[in-house]
């Protein structure tokens, strides 16, 4: 796993620690993530249980907020790429002799690279803040075993969000799944529960 990806994964592992439970029902499940080489268990990793009334609406607001920011960044990057295309054509028209155009082109290329690095750093910090926020509201916290299996015991019936973090290959992010826990049940965390906004992957590489 890339060093920066691992750092985020380690951070969220630290955030998902310690917890409590109440008498009630149990919930069992398995956490796994799909990779280019197959299905990998999310092993030895914290899983938390959070009352959905505390987080479900704000989660959506935070997703929307991040998406709006990323859309702004994408627009800015698109403008830079368009300018690069223009400069490339002008440089070719100068028979590759105009050093000022070349310098400008190289400066914008560096800016695009820096923008991607800054965006990735921001996403990592943002995801870490979401993990901390969820962890602070958890009513129960357990850890998966080597196969990705987990079990919550004596939980008060109700609606919850089951959440965990994955760090497999170059993929890092949150697994989030709503569950209605009125009787003892089962809730697996899979690739389908990979949050569509709170993640870092290959596309975030420079």
PDB file of C-alpha atoms in Angstrom:
ATOM      1  CA  UNK A   1       0.000   0.000   0.000  1.00  0.00           C
ATOM      2  CA  UNK A   2       1.295   3.481  -0.848  1.00  0.00           C
ATOM      3  CA  UNK A   3       2.721   5.269   2.231  1.00  0.00           C
ATOM      4  CA  UNK A   4       0.195   8.106   2.207  1.00  0.00           C
ATOM      5  CA  UNK A   5      -2.693   5.678   1.790  1.00  0.00           C
ATOM      6  CA  UNK A   6      -1.381   3.626   4.705  1.00  0.00           C
ATOM      7  CA  UNK A   7      -1.081   6.750   6.850  1.00  0.00           C
ATOM      8  CA  UNK A   8      -4.774   7.521   6.355  1.00  0.00           C
ATOM      9  CA  UNK A   9      -5.694   3.904   7.063  1.00  0.00           C
ATOM     10  CA  UNK A  10      -3.633   3.919  10.265  1.00  0.00           C
ATOM     11  CA  UNK A  11      -5.199   7.206  11.338  1.00  0.00           C
ATOM     12  CA  UNK A  12      -8.729   5.889  10.990  1.00  0.00           C
ATOM     13  CA  UNK A  13      -7.789   2.701  12.823  1.00  0.00           C
ATOM     14  CA  UNK A  14      -6.719   4.869  15.740  1.00  0.00           C
ATOM     15  CA  UNK A  15      -9.961   6.819  15.604  1.00  0.00           C
ATOM     16  CA  UNK A  16     -12.092   3.677  15.678  1.00  0.00           C
ATOM     17  CA  UNK A  17     -11.086   2.529  19.182  1.00  0.00           C
ATOM     18  CA  UNK A  18     -12.793   1.665  22.457  1.00  0.00           C
ATOM     19  CA  UNK A  19     -16.535   1.530  22.904  1.00  0.00           C
ATOM     20  CA  UNK A  20     -19.490   0.274  24.869  1.00  0.00           C
ATOM     21  CA  UNK A  21     -22.638  -1.789  24.366  1.00  0.00           C
ATOM     22  CA  UNK A  22     -26.058  -2.188  25.888  1.00  0.00           C
ATOM     23  CA  UNK A  23     -28.161  -5.293  26.544  1.00  0.00           C
ATOM     24  CA  UNK A  24     -30.227  -6.438  23.584  1.00  0.00           C
ATOM     25  CA  UNK A  25     -29.782  -8.240  20.278  1.00  0.00           C
ATOM     26  CA  UNK A  26     -26.687  -9.267  18.332  1.00  0.00           C
ATOM     27  CA  UNK A  27     -25.384  -8.488  14.861  1.00  0.00           C
ATOM     28  CA  UNK A  28     -22.881 -10.560  12.929  1.00  0.00           C
ATOM     29  CA  UNK A  29     -21.204  -9.836   9.623  1.00  0.00           C
ATOM     30  CA  UNK A  30     -18.152  -9.927   7.412  1.00  0.00           C
ATOM     31  CA  UNK A  31     -16.190  -7.027   5.929  1.00  0.00           C
ATOM     32  CA  UNK A  32     -14.490  -7.435   2.559  1.00  0.00           C
ATOM     33  CA  UNK A  33     -13.470  -5.316  -0.408  1.00  0.00           C
ATOM     34  CA  UNK A  34     -13.057  -6.159  -4.094  1.00  0.00           C
ATOM     35  CA  UNK A  35      -9.628  -5.565  -5.627  1.00  0.00           C
ATOM     36  CA  UNK A  36      -8.123  -6.202  -9.038  1.00  0.00           C
ATOM     37  CA  UNK A  37      -6.950  -9.592  -7.779  1.00  0.00           C
ATOM     38  CA  UNK A  38     -10.203 -10.687  -6.138  1.00  0.00           C
ATOM     39  CA  UNK A  39     -12.078 -10.293  -2.855  1.00  0.00           C
ATOM     40  CA  UNK A  40      -9.914  -9.367   0.135  1.00  0.00           C
ATOM     41  CA  UNK A  41     -11.108  -9.491   3.760  1.00  0.00           C
ATOM     42  CA  UNK A  42     -10.953  -6.296   5.782  1.00  0.00           C
ATOM     43  CA  UNK A  43      -9.055  -8.090   8.533  1.00  0.00           C
ATOM     44  CA  UNK A  44      -8.203  -7.002  12.081  1.00  0.00           C
ATOM     45  CA  UNK A  45      -9.982  -3.705  11.590  1.00  0.00           C
ATOM     46  CA  UNK A  46     -12.417  -1.794  13.847  1.00  0.00           C
ATOM     47  CA  UNK A  47     -16.137  -1.801  13.046  1.00  0.00           C
ATOM     48  CA  UNK A  48     -18.492   0.622  14.757  1.00  0.00           C
ATOM     49  CA  UNK A  49     -22.237   0.799  15.314  1.00  0.00           C
ATOM     50  CA  UNK A  50     -23.819   4.267  15.349  1.00  0.00           C
ATOM     51  CA  UNK A  51     -27.509   5.214  15.846  1.00  0.00           C
ATOM     52  CA  UNK A  52     -28.619   6.432  12.424  1.00  0.00           C
ATOM     53  CA  UNK A  53     -30.603   9.317  13.908  1.00  0.00           C
ATOM     54  CA  UNK A  54     -27.308  10.849  15.034  1.00  0.00           C
ATOM     55  CA  UNK A  55     -25.528  10.737  11.694  1.00  0.00           C
ATOM     56  CA  UNK A  56     -27.598   9.758   8.651  1.00  0.00           C
ATOM     57  CA  UNK A  57     -28.683  13.244   7.575  1.00  0.00           C
ATOM     58  CA  UNK A  58     -25.396  14.926   8.386  1.00  0.00           C
ATOM     59  CA  UNK A  59     -23.506  12.227   6.489  1.00  0.00           C
ATOM     60  CA  UNK A  60     -25.436  13.208   3.372  1.00  0.00           C
ATOM     61  CA  UNK A  61     -24.724  16.885   3.968  1.00  0.00           C
ATOM     62  CA  UNK A  62     -21.020  16.174   4.380  1.00  0.00           C
ATOM     63  CA  UNK A  63     -20.981  14.140   1.188  1.00  0.00           C
ATOM     64  CA  UNK A  64     -22.673  16.981  -0.666  1.00  0.00           C
ATOM     65  CA  UNK A  65     -20.207  19.487   0.761  1.00  0.00           C
ATOM     66  CA  UNK A  66     -17.185  17.451  -0.297  1.00  0.00           C
ATOM     67  CA  UNK A  67     -18.618  16.830  -3.758  1.00  0.00           C
ATOM     68  CA  UNK A  68     -19.212  20.556  -4.261  1.00  0.00           C
ATOM     69  CA  UNK A  69     -15.615  21.319  -3.326  1.00  0.00           C
ATOM     70  CA  UNK A  70     -14.280  18.585  -5.597  1.00  0.00           C
ATOM     71  CA  UNK A  71     -16.465  19.839  -8.455  1.00  0.00           C
ATOM     72  CA  UNK A  72     -14.907  23.287  -8.067  1.00  0.00           C
ATOM     73  CA  UNK A  73     -11.437  21.746  -8.146  1.00  0.00           C
ATOM     74  CA  UNK A  74     -12.357  19.715 -11.234  1.00  0.00           C
ATOM     75  CA  UNK A  75     -13.531  22.855 -13.024  1.00  0.00           C
ATOM     76  CA  UNK A  76     -10.294  24.637 -12.167  1.00  0.00           C
ATOM     77  CA  UNK A  77      -8.235  21.697 -13.390  1.00  0.00           C
ATOM     78  CA  UNK A  78     -10.250  21.578 -16.616  1.00  0.00           C
ATOM     79  CA  UNK A  79      -9.485  25.234 -17.254  1.00  0.00           C
ATOM     80  CA  UNK A  80      -5.773  24.570 -16.760  1.00  0.00           C
ATOM     81  CA  UNK A  81      -5.837  21.617 -19.140  1.00  0.00           C
ATOM     82  CA  UNK A  82      -7.590  23.747 -21.759  1.00  0.00           C
ATOM     83  CA  UNK A  83      -4.909  26.397 -21.376  1.00  0.00           C
ATOM     84  CA  UNK A  84      -2.233  23.726 -21.768  1.00  0.00           C
ATOM     85  CA  UNK A  85      -3.793  22.589 -25.041  1.00  0.00           C
ATOM     86  CA  UNK A  86      -3.753  26.162 -26.309  1.00  0.00           C
ATOM     87  CA  UNK A  87      -0.132  26.655 -25.304  1.00  0.00           C
ATOM     88  CA  UNK A  88       0.854  23.366 -26.869  1.00  0.00           C
ATOM     89  CA  UNK A  89      -0.613  24.475 -30.190  1.00  0.00           C
ATOM     90  CA  UNK A  90       1.107  27.865 -29.961  1.00  0.00           C
ATOM     91  CA  UNK A  91       4.426  26.241 -29.117  1.00  0.00           C
ATOM     92  CA  UNK A  92       4.114  23.946 -32.116  1.00  0.00           C
ATOM     93  CA  UNK A  93       3.275  26.956 -34.306  1.00  0.00           C
ATOM     94  CA  UNK A  94       6.515  28.597 -33.160  1.00  0.00           C
ATOM     95  CA  UNK A  95       8.358  25.535 -34.406  1.00  0.00           C
ATOM     96  CA  UNK A  96       9.103  24.777 -30.754  1.00  0.00           C
ATOM     97  CA  UNK A  97      11.319  27.859 -30.485  1.00  0.00           C
ATOM     98  CA  UNK A  98       9.322  30.129 -28.145  1.00  0.00           C
ATOM     99  CA  UNK A  99      10.909  29.652 -24.728  1.00  0.00           C
ATOM    100  CA  UNK A 100       8.318  31.844 -22.982  1.00  0.00           C
ATOM    101  CA  UNK A 101       5.478  29.605 -24.126  1.00  0.00           C
ATOM    102  CA  UNK A 102       7.468  26.563 -23.053  1.00  0.00           C
ATOM    103  CA  UNK A 103       8.078  28.033 -19.587  1.00  0.00           C
ATOM    104  CA  UNK A 104       4.416  28.935 -19.212  1.00  0.00           C
ATOM    105  CA  UNK A 105       3.402  25.418 -20.253  1.00  0.00           C
ATOM    106  CA  UNK A 106       5.752  23.850 -17.720  1.00  0.00           C
ATOM    107  CA  UNK A 107       4.511  26.161 -14.955  1.00  0.00           C
ATOM    108  CA  UNK A 108       0.882  25.205 -15.560  1.00  0.00           C
ATOM    109  CA  UNK A 109       1.828  21.520 -15.673  1.00  0.00           C
ATOM    110  CA  UNK A 110       3.452  21.907 -12.260  1.00  0.00           C
ATOM    111  CA  UNK A 111       0.340  23.703 -10.981  1.00  0.00           C
ATOM    112  CA  UNK A 112      -1.891  20.838 -12.095  1.00  0.00           C
ATOM    113  CA  UNK A 113       0.357  18.375 -10.281  1.00  0.00           C
ATOM    114  CA  UNK A 114       0.328  20.515  -7.130  1.00  0.00           C
ATOM    115  CA  UNK A 115      -3.459  20.888  -7.283  1.00  0.00           C
ATOM    116  CA  UNK A 116      -3.878  17.122  -7.390  1.00  0.00           C
ATOM    117  CA  UNK A 117      -1.550  16.657  -4.415  1.00  0.00           C
ATOM    118  CA  UNK A 118      -3.400  19.323  -2.429  1.00  0.00           C
ATOM    119  CA  UNK A 119      -6.775  17.802  -3.300  1.00  0.00           C
ATOM    120  CA  UNK A 120      -5.628  14.349  -2.226  1.00  0.00           C
ATOM    121  CA  UNK A 121      -4.297  15.710   1.067  1.00  0.00           C
ATOM    122  CA  UNK A 122      -7.561  17.530   1.688  1.00  0.00           C
ATOM    123  CA  UNK A 123      -9.598  14.377   0.973  1.00  0.00           C
ATOM    124  CA  UNK A 124      -7.435  12.360   3.365  1.00  0.00           C
ATOM    125  CA  UNK A 125      -7.954  14.903   6.131  1.00  0.00           C
ATOM    126  CA  UNK A 126     -11.668  15.137   5.391  1.00  0.00           C
ATOM    127  CA  UNK A 127     -12.143  11.365   5.533  1.00  0.00           C
ATOM    128  CA  UNK A 128     -10.191  11.272   8.782  1.00  0.00           C
ATOM    129  CA  UNK A 129     -12.538  13.891  10.246  1.00  0.00           C
ATOM    130  CA  UNK A 130     -15.573  11.836   9.189  1.00  0.00           C
ATOM    131  CA  UNK A 131     -14.076   8.759  10.868  1.00  0.00           C
ATOM    132  CA  UNK A 132     -13.493  10.720  14.069  1.00  0.00           C
ATOM    133  CA  UNK A 133     -17.001  12.152  13.970  1.00  0.00           C
ATOM    134  CA  UNK A 134     -18.585   8.709  13.498  1.00  0.00           C
ATOM    135  CA  UNK A 135     -16.400   7.117  16.159  1.00  0.00           C
ATOM    136  CA  UNK A 136     -17.394   9.762  18.701  1.00  0.00           C
ATOM    137  CA  UNK A 137     -21.051   8.789  18.224  1.00  0.00           C
ATOM    138  CA  UNK A 138     -20.639   5.008  18.264  1.00  0.00           C
ATOM    139  CA  UNK A 139     -22.536   2.969  20.849  1.00  0.00           C
ATOM    140  CA  UNK A 140     -20.516  -0.182  20.157  1.00  0.00           C
ATOM    141  CA  UNK A 141     -17.101  -0.937  18.664  1.00  0.00           C
ATOM    142  CA  UNK A 142     -15.588  -4.304  17.781  1.00  0.00           C
ATOM    143  CA  UNK A 143     -12.805  -5.578  15.547  1.00  0.00           C
ATOM    144  CA  UNK A 144     -12.842  -7.979  12.626  1.00  0.00           C
ATOM    145  CA  UNK A 145     -10.842 -11.179  12.801  1.00  0.00           C
ATOM    146  CA  UNK A 146      -8.371 -12.417  10.214  1.00  0.00           C
ATOM    147  CA  UNK A 147     -11.219 -13.391   7.885  1.00  0.00           C
ATOM    148  CA  UNK A 148     -13.045 -10.077   8.218  1.00  0.00           C
ATOM    149  CA  UNK A 149     -15.760 -11.496  10.494  1.00  0.00           C
ATOM    150  CA  UNK A 150     -17.215  -9.339  13.265  1.00  0.00           C
ATOM    151  CA  UNK A 151     -19.954  -9.609  15.874  1.00  0.00           C
ATOM    152  CA  UNK A 152     -21.828  -7.120  18.050  1.00  0.00           C
ATOM    153  CA  UNK A 153     -23.526  -8.513  21.146  1.00  0.00           C
ATOM    154  CA  UNK A 154     -26.180  -7.117  23.493  1.00  0.00           C
ATOM    155  CA  UNK A 155     -27.092  -4.136  21.333  1.00  0.00           C
ATOM    156  CA  UNK A 156     -30.291  -2.193  21.939  1.00  0.00           C
ATOM    157  CA  UNK A 157     -32.746  -2.745  19.023  1.00  0.00           C
ATOM    158  CA  UNK A 158     -33.091   0.144  16.591  1.00  0.00           C
ATOM    159  CA  UNK A 159     -31.801   1.689  13.381  1.00  0.00           C
ATOM    160  CA  UNK A 160     -28.047   1.992  13.061  1.00  0.00           C
ATOM    161  CA  UNK A 161     -25.193   2.666  10.697  1.00  0.00           C
ATOM    162  CA  UNK A 162     -22.477   0.001  10.607  1.00  0.00           C
ATOM    163  CA  UNK A 163     -19.156   1.535   9.576  1.00  0.00           C
ATOM    164  CA  UNK A 164     -15.587   0.432   9.059  1.00  0.00           C
ATOM    165  CA  UNK A 165     -12.463   1.496   7.203  1.00  0.00           C
ATOM    166  CA  UNK A 166     -10.764  -0.441   4.428  1.00  0.00           C
ATOM    167  CA  UNK A 167      -7.132  -0.252   3.402  1.00  0.00           C
ATOM    168  CA  UNK A 168      -6.531  -2.809   0.678  1.00  0.00           C
ATOM    169  CA  UNK A 169      -3.993  -2.400  -2.130  1.00  0.00           C
ATOM    170  CA  UNK A 170      -4.143   1.318  -3.021  1.00  0.00           C
ATOM    171  CA  UNK A 171      -7.763   1.674  -1.925  1.00  0.00           C
ATOM    172  CA  UNK A 172      -8.573   3.500   1.302  1.00  0.00           C
ATOM    173  CA  UNK A 173     -11.933   4.723   2.518  1.00  0.00           C
ATOM    174  CA  UNK A 174     -15.031   4.072   4.576  1.00  0.00           C
ATOM    175  CA  UNK A 175     -17.560   1.258   4.439  1.00  0.00           C
ATOM    176  CA  UNK A 176     -20.949   2.553   5.608  1.00  0.00           C
ATOM    177  CA  UNK A 177     -24.170   0.532   5.765  1.00  0.00           C
ATOM    178  CA  UNK A 178     -27.562   1.363   7.358  1.00  0.00           C
ATOM    179  CA  UNK A 179     -29.165  -1.525   9.287  1.00  0.00           C
ATOM    180  CA  UNK A 180     -32.531  -1.937  11.005  1.00  0.00           C
ATOM    181  CA  UNK A 181     -31.651  -4.053  14.016  1.00  0.00           C
ATOM    182  CA  UNK A 182     -34.837  -5.229  15.713  1.00  0.00           C
ATOM    183  CA  UNK A 183     -33.837  -8.871  16.086  1.00  0.00           C
ATOM    184  CA  UNK A 184     -30.528 -10.703  15.978  1.00  0.00           C
ATOM    185  CA  UNK A 185     -29.309 -10.343  12.403  1.00  0.00           C
ATOM    186  CA  UNK A 186     -26.491 -10.335   9.878  1.00  0.00           C
ATOM    187  CA  UNK A 187     -25.005  -7.397   7.972  1.00  0.00           C
ATOM    188  CA  UNK A 188     -22.012  -7.882   5.697  1.00  0.00           C
ATOM    189  CA  UNK A 189     -19.884  -4.924   4.640  1.00  0.00           C
ATOM    190  CA  UNK A 190     -18.860  -5.364   0.989  1.00  0.00           C
ATOM    191  CA  UNK A 191     -17.732  -3.332  -2.009  1.00  0.00           C
ATOM    192  CA  UNK A 192     -21.366  -2.250  -2.430  1.00  0.00           C
ATOM    193  CA  UNK A 193     -21.071  -0.450   0.914  1.00  0.00           C
ATOM    194  CA  UNK A 194     -17.938   1.429  -0.087  1.00  0.00           C
ATOM    195  CA  UNK A 195     -18.897   5.042   0.395  1.00  0.00           C
ATOM    196  CA  UNK A 196     -19.151   6.724  -2.982  1.00  0.00           C
ATOM    197  CA  UNK A 197     -17.553   9.949  -1.714  1.00  0.00           C
ATOM    198  CA  UNK A 198     -15.316   9.177   1.269  1.00  0.00           C
ATOM    199  CA  UNK A 199     -12.440   7.329  -0.415  1.00  0.00           C
ATOM    200  CA  UNK A 200      -8.946   7.621  -1.871  1.00  0.00           C
ATOM    201  CA  UNK A 201      -7.976   5.464  -4.858  1.00  0.00           C
ATOM    202  CA  UNK A 202      -5.843   5.288  -7.993  1.00  0.00           C
ATOM    203  CA  UNK A 203      -7.524   8.365  -9.475  1.00  0.00           C
ATOM    204  CA  UNK A 204      -6.145  10.459  -6.624  1.00  0.00           C
ATOM    205  CA  UNK A 205      -2.562   9.688  -7.550  1.00  0.00           C
ATOM    206  CA  UNK A 206      -0.544  12.503  -9.130  1.00  0.00           C
TER     207      UNK A 206
END
